[in-house]
Amino acid sequence: MAFLLCSYASERSRPEKIEAWISELVGLREVHRNYPDRVETIDLFLERARGWLEGAKAPAGEAS
């Protein structure tokens, strides 16, 4: 069975939108916890989104 996951946030999104995306991913992770391949994909998206959020919160000049 295929698993399709689309992101509605990006590194240029407002922090609130990224936080909403992270919240949705956490919920999806719980729903799909019995499917390791899906959890792995969700974890990749979570890692990326959390990085965006950290970049958005970094003081000017520190974000890469």
Backbone as a ProteinNet text record, in pm:
[ID]
protein_1_A
[PRIMARY]
MAFLLCSYASERSRPEKIEAWISELVGLREVHRNYPDRVETIDLFLERARGWLEGAKAPAGEAS
[TERTIARY]
84	0	88.9	56.6	131.8	94	187.4	166.6	210.2	117.2	144.4	128.1	227.9	225.5	271	184.7	215.8	233.1	326.9	353.6	285.5	222.2	164	246	361	451	588.2	666.8	803.6	892	1020.6	1113.1	1083.4	1007.6	973.2	838.3	771.2	640	654.9	546.7	543.9	562.1	625.8	645.8	515.2	404.5	277	233.1	258.6	220.8	309.9	437.6	529.5	488.6	454.6	410.7	284.3	192.2	69.8	104.3	197.9	240.9	305.7	389.6	453.3	346.8	249.4	141.2	66	38	-30.9	54.4	183.7	273.6	280	282.7	284.8	158.2	44.9	-80	-77.5	-26	-15.3	78.4	184.7	279.9	210.2	125.1	51.2	-46.7	-118.1	-214.9	-145.8	-25.2	45.6	155.8	151.2	258.4	284.2	188.9	206	269.1	307	367.6	504.8	610.1	744.1	791.4	757.2	800.2	732	606.9	534.9	590.3	617.2	673.8	808.2	886.8	1016.6	999.1	903	875.8	827.7	736.4	684.3	796.9	885.7	998.3	1090.5	1107.7	1188.7	1125.1	993.7	922.1	929.6	915.2	923.6	1060.8	1164.9	1300	1319.9	1273.9	1286	1207.4	1082.8	998	1053.8	1104.3	1163.5	1287.4	1362.9	1478.6	1437	1326.9	1275.4	1237.7	1173	1127.4	1247.3	1348.8	1469.5	1535.3	1538.4	1596.1	1517.6	1386.3	1301.2	1319.8	1356.4	1370.8	1512.8	1608	1746.5	1759.3	1844	1867.6	1924	1899.4	1946.6	2096.8	2138.1	2279.8	2324.3	2243.9	2282.4	2217.8	2110.6	2042	2124.5	2129.8	2205.5	2114.3
-117.4	0	124.2	218.9	343.7	436.6	520	618.5	753.3	845	976.9	1080.4	1162.9	1266.4	1395.9	1496.1	1625.8	1729.5	1817.7	1923.6	2053	2119.5	2250	2361.7	2325.4	2424	2407.8	2514.6	2510.6	2592.5	2592.9	2668.5	2818.3	2865.1	3007.4	3039	2937.4	2957.2	3027.9	3089.6	3151	3041.9	3072.3	2971.5	2903.5	2978.3	2918.5	2808.8	2830.3	2731.6	2607.9	2628.8	2516.5	2437.6	2507.6	2439.7	2357.8	2410.3	2336.2	2210.8	2221.7	2108.4	2002.5	2045.4	1952.5	1880.7	1954.7	1894.7	1789	1821.2	1725	1600.6	1620	1506.2	1416.8	1476.3	1397.9	1312.2	1369	1293.3	1181.1	1208.8	1105.9	993.6	1031.5	930.5	832.3	883.3	797.7	707.6	762.5	685.4	571.5	597.2	500.3	426.1	424.9	365.7	218.2	147.2	4.8	-18.9	89.4	80.6	147.6	70.7	129.8	213.6	173	250.7	387.1	392.6	520.2	608.1	547.8	623.6	682.6	605.4	655.4	778.4	773.8	887.1	1007.8	984.6	1093.3	1153.4	1068.7	1119.4	1208.3	1175.2	1260.9	1398.6	1400	1527.3	1604.2	1532.9	1598.1	1662	1588.5	1640.8	1767.1	1762.5	1877.9	1997.3	1974.3	2083.1	2142.7	2058.8	2110.6	2193.1	2154.5	2233.3	2369.5	2372.2	2500.7	2589.5	2530.1	2607.4	2662.4	2581	2627.5	2740.4	2725.4	2830.6	2960.2	2948.8	3068.1	3137.2	3061.7	3118.7	3168	3131.2	3172.4	3323.1	3385	3529.2	3558.1	3678.1	3718.5	3696.7	3643.1	3619.2	3479.7	3404.8	3271.3	3163.9	3193.2	3092	3068.1	2942.2	2911.4	2892.6
0	0	0	-82.3	-91.4	24.3	60.4	166.4	111.9	99.7	45.4	154.8	170.1	272.1	207.7	209.3	149.3	259.5	239.4	336	292.6	386.2	355.2	418.7	476.1	535.2	470.1	478.4	427.1	520	490.7	575.3	574.3	476.6	469.1	532.6	584.7	647.7	782.3	824.4	957.2	1062.7	1175.7	1280.3	1323.8	1326	1368	1270.1	1143.5	1041.5	1054.1	1079.4	1098.7	1223.1	1330.9	1453.8	1429.5	1351.5	1318.2	1239.1	1146.4	1066.4	1154.8	1249.2	1342.5	1425.2	1473	1551.1	1469.9	1344.7	1258.1	1235.4	1214.8	1194.4	1318	1435.2	1559	1567.8	1533.2	1531.4	1429.7	1310.2	1207.2	1250.8	1319.6	1367.5	1460.8	1545.8	1638.9	1563	1466.7	1388.1	1312.4	1262.5	1178	1252.2	1383.6	1464.3	1434.1	1379	1347	1209.8	1142.3	1009.4	1013	1042.8	1058.5	939.6	818.6	702.3	699.8	741.2	746.1	857.4	973	1084.9	1045.6	972.3	925.9	836.5	746.2	658.3	739.1	830.7	915.6	997.4	1051.2	1129.8	1046.5	919.9	832.1	816.6	796	785.6	918	1030.3	1161.5	1182.6	1149.5	1165.9	1082.8	959.6	870.3	925.4	965.1	1014.8	1143.7	1230.8	1355.5	1326.3	1225.4	1182.8	1130.9	1054.4	1004.8	1121.5	1219.6	1334.9	1411.9	1430.8	1499.2	1420.1	1289	1203.6	1213.8	1226.3	1235.8	1369.9	1473.2	1607.9	1635.9	1550.2	1571.2	1554	1636.4	1619.6	1481.7	1431.7	1299.9	1289.5	1176.3	1155.1	1194.1	1270.7	1312.6	1228.6	1160.1	1077.9	952.4	909.8	788.7	671.2
[MASK]
++++++++++++++++++++++++++++++++++++++++++++++++++++++++++++++++

